[in-house]
Structure formats: C-alpha cells, structure tokens
C-alpha cells in the first residue's frame, strides 16, 4: 500500500524461478513531499509518492515518505539509514521564509555535509540551490507551462552516452520561479529557451532538475485547471499551455534512466 500520511512502502521483488534466482539489490530511500496531492491526483494516480515510485522505484527497495511541508523530516540520527533522498515540487516559493522551508534548508545542508545522494525536482531544484548558497526567484521570462525541450550540456551528454540519453530531452514544466545564481562550485547540466538552469549538479551527490520528469500530461492538465480555479495563473497562460500540449511528448523513459542512474549511484562524474 502506498501511504502519503507518513510511512514506508516496499517495492517487492518478483521472485524468479528457482533456477534463475539472483540477488536483488535493495536500497532505502526517502521522498520529502513539499506539497499535498489533490483529491484527483490521489484518486487517479495514487498520490505523489506513487508517481515518484513509478519513475524511480525498483525491485526490492523500500521508500519512506515525509511530509516536509507539514514539518515532517527524518531525524539526523536516521539520515545514515537512507541511500538517497528526493525533494518534490511545491506551490510555495523556494525563496520564502516559512518555518518549514527554513527547516528544510537546514536539513539539506546536513545531507550535503554527509554527502548523501539528493535529487531535487522543480521546487526541489530551487531549494537545493538555495541551501548550497545559490539564489532563486521569479523567472525573468514568466511562467513555463507545458512540455519544454531541455538541452543537456556536453558534460552530461558524454556522461550519459552509455544510458542512451538523447541530446534533446522534452520534459513537463510547471513553474514561475527559477535558479537565478548557482551555488559556488555547482555546474549547469542543461538549459532551455526560457530557463538557464534546467539541471545542475553539486559534486557527485546532488542533482537538481527544474522540470517534472515524474508528471504525465494528465497531471499537467489537472494542475493547469486547479491553478486557474485558484487564480494562481492567468487564463491566457492556461489557454496557451493547453493549446500547445500535443506539440511535443515528454521523454519519460530517458528521464527515468537519468534519474535512477543518478540516485542509485550508477553514474560516474
């Protein structure tokens, strides 16, 4: 059972025939939820934890969810029990000063000091940059909603050649904030027409992605309608995004290989 009120979910291995049995490599990971899933996402997609498990989960692993937006975080004593952490998107600003955001910034600094694998998505990308000494804020080019073609740098193109990652990576985007300035010693891994920092890495243990590799178009359309109903986006933005939604398909399989490869330590920088 996938549970978003706090708890663990085991991705159980499928037992092969006796003659073909092989050791299943197990890992323990934590998802830090920075937003509450809507009733629709819970009903249709099983909640954001399940959405991330479909992108990142593999046989034999155990995943734990913490509602970071409700001030739930692993204790410092528990950190070493995890192989990696995932920071999700949020409707809050990564440059805000809400207490839970400040607590998350402090927690991410601890993860960095311990060289823990951390993958940040959208808000997660921005809050990682902030925690490491970078700057975030409103995008100079406004909202980016829809499927955007991301262009990897030569560094990551060379690195990912073994994973058969293409030179252009369409991904679903839904953001009005961005990384303004990278932390010292961080490296840009990808950019797009609207966003200068679509991906970045910090050492070999932290990676941020501005887009949403975990989303499909159904979730995107739902979020557009939800934000429109709450007057968080203008009608013109929503209409443009919906009108262009079928122009490009997100390469979810390539993003899955990339995200799993990073989080599971299969990439050598």
Short mmCIF file of C-alpha atoms in Angstrom, two decimals:
data_model
loop_
_atom_site.label_atom_id
_atom_site.label_comp_id
_atom_site.label_asym_id
_atom_site.label_seq_id
_atom_site.Cartn_x
_atom_site.Cartn_y
_atom_site.Cartn_z
CA UNK A 1 0.00 0.00 0.00
CA UNK A 2 1.25 3.48 -0.85
CA UNK A 3 0.71 5.88 2.03
CA UNK A 4 1.21 9.65 1.96
CA UNK A 5 0.46 10.31 5.61
CA UNK A 6 3.93 9.14 6.57
CA UNK A 7 5.09 5.55 6.35
CA UNK A 8 7.10 3.10 4.33
CA UNK A 9 6.26 1.32 1.12
CA UNK A 10 8.23 -1.68 -0.04
CA UNK A 11 8.74 -2.23 -3.75
CA UNK A 12 8.74 -6.02 -3.56
CA UNK A 13 10.83 -8.08 -5.96
CA UNK A 14 9.19 -10.53 -8.30
CA UNK A 15 10.53 -13.97 -7.44
CA UNK A 16 12.13 -15.66 -10.48
CA UNK A 17 12.09 -19.43 -10.99
CA UNK A 18 14.45 -21.29 -8.64
CA UNK A 19 16.98 -21.95 -11.40
CA UNK A 20 17.10 -18.27 -12.29
CA UNK A 21 17.20 -16.72 -8.85
CA UNK A 22 19.60 -13.84 -8.45
CA UNK A 23 20.36 -11.41 -5.69
CA UNK A 24 18.12 -8.34 -5.68
CA UNK A 25 19.99 -5.17 -4.78
CA UNK A 26 17.94 -3.37 -2.16
CA UNK A 27 18.05 0.27 -1.20
CA UNK A 28 16.27 2.59 1.22
CA UNK A 29 15.13 6.00 0.05
CA UNK A 30 13.07 8.93 1.34
CA UNK A 31 10.75 11.26 -0.53
CA UNK A 32 10.31 14.67 1.09
CA UNK A 33 6.87 15.86 -0.02
CA UNK A 34 6.74 19.63 -0.31
CA UNK A 35 3.10 19.78 -1.44
CA UNK A 36 -0.14 17.96 -0.72
CA UNK A 37 -1.61 15.94 -3.57
CA UNK A 38 -5.10 16.95 -4.69
CA UNK A 39 -8.01 14.54 -4.35
CA UNK A 40 -7.79 13.95 -8.10
CA UNK A 41 -4.11 13.00 -8.05
CA UNK A 42 -4.72 10.71 -5.09
CA UNK A 43 -7.70 9.01 -6.74
CA UNK A 44 -6.35 8.68 -10.28
CA UNK A 45 -2.59 8.42 -9.72
CA UNK A 46 -2.33 7.16 -6.14
CA UNK A 47 -0.73 10.37 -4.82
CA UNK A 48 2.65 11.93 -5.46
CA UNK A 49 4.60 9.20 -3.69
CA UNK A 50 3.28 6.61 -6.14
CA UNK A 51 4.01 8.96 -9.05
CA UNK A 52 7.64 9.19 -7.94
CA UNK A 53 7.85 5.45 -7.32
CA UNK A 54 6.80 4.83 -10.92
CA UNK A 55 9.72 7.00 -12.03
CA UNK A 56 12.37 5.91 -9.55
CA UNK A 57 11.38 2.71 -7.78
CA UNK A 58 13.00 -0.66 -8.49
CA UNK A 59 12.55 -4.16 -7.18
CA UNK A 60 13.47 -4.80 -3.57
CA UNK A 61 13.71 -1.17 -2.47
CA UNK A 62 11.98 0.45 0.48
CA UNK A 63 10.73 4.02 0.27
CA UNK A 64 9.67 6.26 3.12
CA UNK A 65 7.65 9.45 2.73
CA UNK A 66 7.95 12.56 4.90
CA UNK A 67 5.53 15.48 4.59
CA UNK A 68 8.15 18.22 4.62
CA UNK A 69 5.51 20.90 4.02
CA UNK A 70 3.98 19.82 7.35
CA UNK A 71 7.34 19.99 9.13
CA UNK A 72 8.00 16.24 8.91
CA UNK A 73 11.64 15.43 8.25
CA UNK A 74 13.89 12.49 9.12
CA UNK A 75 15.85 12.88 12.33
CA UNK A 76 19.57 13.45 11.97
CA UNK A 77 20.09 10.02 13.54
CA UNK A 78 18.01 8.41 10.77
CA UNK A 79 19.82 10.03 7.84
CA UNK A 80 22.55 7.42 7.55
CA UNK A 81 19.90 4.71 7.15
CA UNK A 82 18.94 6.08 3.74
CA UNK A 83 20.74 5.66 0.43
CA UNK A 84 19.17 8.71 -1.13
CA UNK A 85 16.58 11.48 -0.85
CA UNK A 86 14.12 13.08 -3.29
CA UNK A 87 12.78 16.63 -2.89
CA UNK A 88 9.48 17.22 -4.70
CA UNK A 89 7.81 20.22 -6.26
CA UNK A 90 5.70 22.69 -4.30
CA UNK A 91 3.26 25.56 -4.74
CA UNK A 92 5.42 27.54 -2.27
CA UNK A 93 8.40 29.72 -3.17
CA UNK A 94 11.84 28.26 -2.51
CA UNK A 95 12.98 31.79 -1.62
CA UNK A 96 10.25 32.10 1.02
CA UNK A 97 10.81 32.17 4.77
CA UNK A 98 8.05 29.88 6.05
CA UNK A 99 9.33 27.86 9.00
CA UNK A 100 9.08 24.53 7.20
CA UNK A 101 11.11 25.94 4.30
CA UNK A 102 13.82 27.20 6.66
CA UNK A 103 13.85 23.79 8.40
CA UNK A 104 14.19 22.08 5.02
CA UNK A 105 17.10 24.34 4.04
CA UNK A 106 18.89 23.43 7.28
CA UNK A 107 18.17 19.72 6.71
CA UNK A 108 19.56 19.83 3.17
CA UNK A 109 22.77 21.35 4.48
CA UNK A 110 23.13 18.34 6.76
CA UNK A 111 22.57 15.97 3.81
CA UNK A 112 25.27 17.81 1.89
CA UNK A 113 27.71 17.57 4.80
CA UNK A 114 27.13 13.80 4.83
CA UNK A 115 27.47 13.59 1.02
CA UNK A 116 24.07 11.91 0.73
CA UNK A 117 22.53 11.43 -2.71
CA UNK A 118 19.82 14.06 -3.19
CA UNK A 119 17.61 14.59 -6.24
CA UNK A 120 15.57 17.80 -6.35
CA UNK A 121 12.63 18.36 -8.73
CA UNK A 122 11.22 21.84 -9.59
CA UNK A 123 10.90 23.45 -6.12
CA UNK A 124 13.39 20.78 -5.06
CA UNK A 125 15.85 22.08 -7.64
CA UNK A 126 15.48 25.62 -6.36
CA UNK A 127 15.61 24.82 -2.64
CA UNK A 128 18.77 22.76 -3.16
CA UNK A 129 20.39 25.71 -4.87
CA UNK A 130 19.38 27.99 -2.00
CA UNK A 131 20.61 25.59 0.67
CA UNK A 132 24.00 25.32 -1.02
CA UNK A 133 24.50 29.08 -1.40
CA UNK A 134 22.73 29.92 -4.67
CA UNK A 135 19.89 32.36 -5.35
CA UNK A 136 16.35 31.75 -6.59
CA UNK A 137 13.40 33.95 -7.53
CA UNK A 138 10.72 34.70 -10.10
CA UNK A 139 11.64 33.79 -13.66
CA UNK A 140 12.56 36.78 -15.79
CA UNK A 141 10.61 35.22 -18.69
CA UNK A 142 7.46 34.35 -16.76
CA UNK A 143 5.62 31.06 -16.41
CA UNK A 144 6.82 27.96 -18.18
CA UNK A 145 3.87 25.56 -18.50
CA UNK A 146 3.78 22.62 -20.88
CA UNK A 147 6.34 20.35 -22.48
CA UNK A 148 9.73 22.04 -22.85
CA UNK A 149 12.75 20.78 -24.76
CA UNK A 150 15.76 20.73 -22.45
CA UNK A 151 19.26 20.84 -23.93
CA UNK A 152 21.89 18.92 -21.92
CA UNK A 153 25.43 20.26 -21.68
CA UNK A 154 28.32 18.44 -23.30
CA UNK A 155 29.35 17.18 -19.85
CA UNK A 156 26.15 15.26 -19.29
CA UNK A 157 25.80 14.23 -22.94
CA UNK A 158 29.17 12.49 -22.77
CA UNK A 159 28.41 11.03 -19.35
CA UNK A 160 25.07 9.61 -20.37
CA UNK A 161 26.08 8.12 -23.69
CA UNK A 162 26.09 4.66 -22.09
CA UNK A 163 22.48 5.20 -20.97
CA UNK A 164 21.37 6.10 -24.50
CA UNK A 165 20.18 9.56 -23.43
CA UNK A 166 19.34 11.83 -26.42
CA UNK A 167 20.77 15.32 -26.88
CA UNK A 168 17.29 16.87 -26.54
CA UNK A 169 15.14 15.95 -23.55
CA UNK A 170 11.49 17.08 -23.61
CA UNK A 171 10.09 17.34 -20.08
CA UNK A 172 6.90 18.66 -18.50
CA UNK A 173 7.38 22.05 -16.85
CA UNK A 174 5.15 23.96 -14.44
CA UNK A 175 6.97 26.81 -12.73
CA UNK A 176 7.27 30.57 -12.42
CA UNK A 177 10.41 30.52 -10.23
CA UNK A 178 13.92 29.54 -11.23
CA UNK A 179 17.51 29.37 -10.07
CA UNK A 180 19.00 32.83 -10.57
CA UNK A 181 22.52 32.00 -9.47
CA UNK A 182 24.10 28.63 -8.88
CA UNK A 183 25.90 27.77 -5.64
CA UNK A 184 29.70 28.07 -5.73
CA UNK A 185 31.30 25.04 -7.45
CA UNK A 186 27.99 23.86 -8.94
CA UNK A 187 27.74 23.06 -12.66
CA UNK A 188 24.89 23.69 -15.10
CA UNK A 189 23.93 20.42 -16.80
CA UNK A 190 21.10 21.64 -19.04
CA UNK A 191 19.24 24.75 -20.16
CA UNK A 192 16.18 25.64 -22.23
CA UNK A 193 14.85 28.61 -24.15
CA UNK A 194 13.22 30.05 -21.01
CA UNK A 195 15.37 28.71 -18.20
CA UNK A 196 19.14 28.97 -17.85
CA UNK A 197 19.40 26.29 -15.14
CA UNK A 198 17.22 23.35 -16.14
CA UNK A 199 19.60 20.96 -14.39
CA UNK A 200 22.63 21.33 -12.16
CA UNK A 201 24.92 19.16 -10.13
CA UNK A 202 26.88 19.82 -6.98
CA UNK A 203 29.71 17.37 -6.56
CA UNK A 204 28.63 13.84 -7.39
CA UNK A 205 25.91 13.64 -4.73
CA UNK A 206 23.40 16.39 -5.53
CA UNK A 207 21.41 16.99 -8.72
CA UNK A 208 18.55 19.38 -9.41
CA UNK A 209 16.00 19.25 -12.24
CA UNK A 210 13.70 22.20 -12.94
CA UNK A 211 11.14 20.18 -14.90
CA UNK A 212 8.87 17.36 -13.76
CA UNK A 213 10.10 14.03 -15.15
CA UNK A 214 7.57 12.30 -12.86
CA UNK A 215 4.50 14.01 -14.42
CA UNK A 216 2.39 12.87 -17.34
CA UNK A 217 0.10 15.12 -19.39
CA UNK A 218 -2.98 14.17 -17.36
CA UNK A 219 -1.38 15.56 -14.19
CA UNK A 220 -0.25 18.64 -16.12
CA UNK A 221 -3.77 19.38 -17.38
CA UNK A 222 -5.19 18.87 -13.89
CA UNK A 223 -2.66 21.30 -12.40
CA UNK A 224 -3.45 23.92 -15.03
CA UNK A 225 -7.17 23.74 -14.19
CA UNK A 226 -6.50 23.69 -10.45
CA UNK A 227 -4.25 26.76 -10.56
CA UNK A 228 -6.67 28.55 -12.87
CA UNK A 229 -9.53 27.95 -10.42
CA UNK A 230 -7.40 29.37 -7.61
CA UNK A 231 -6.38 32.41 -9.70
CA UNK A 232 -2.72 31.41 -9.46
CA UNK A 233 -2.24 31.67 -13.23
CA UNK A 234 -3.85 33.89 -15.83
CA UNK A 235 -6.39 32.49 -18.28
CA UNK A 236 -4.10 33.41 -21.18
CA UNK A 237 -1.28 31.26 -19.76
CA UNK A 238 -3.64 28.33 -19.30
CA UNK A 239 -5.07 28.60 -22.82
CA UNK A 240 -1.64 28.80 -24.44
CA UNK A 241 -0.40 25.81 -22.45
CA UNK A 242 -3.44 23.69 -23.30
CA UNK A 243 -3.29 24.69 -26.95
CA UNK A 244 0.31 23.51 -27.27
CA UNK A 245 0.13 20.38 -25.11
CA UNK A 246 0.15 17.97 -28.05
CA UNK A 247 3.04 19.60 -29.91
CA UNK A 248 5.69 17.63 -28.03
CA UNK A 249 5.85 14.45 -25.95
CA UNK A 250 7.95 14.25 -22.76
CA UNK A 251 10.67 11.60 -22.97
CA UNK A 252 9.75 9.96 -19.69
CA UNK A 253 11.81 6.83 -20.30
CA UNK A 254 15.02 8.81 -20.85
CA UNK A 255 14.36 10.85 -17.72
CA UNK A 256 13.71 7.64 -15.77
CA UNK A 257 17.10 6.24 -16.78
CA UNK A 258 18.79 9.53 -15.93
CA UNK A 259 17.14 9.98 -12.52
CA UNK A 260 17.56 6.36 -11.48
CA UNK A 261 21.15 6.36 -12.69
CA UNK A 262 21.99 9.37 -10.54
CA UNK A 263 20.07 8.41 -7.41
CA UNK A 264 21.28 4.80 -7.40
CA UNK A 265 24.92 5.76 -7.94
CA UNK A 266 25.18 4.32 -11.46
CA UNK A 267 26.75 7.48 -12.90
CA UNK A 268 30.43 8.39 -12.59
CA UNK A 269 31.02 12.10 -12.94
#
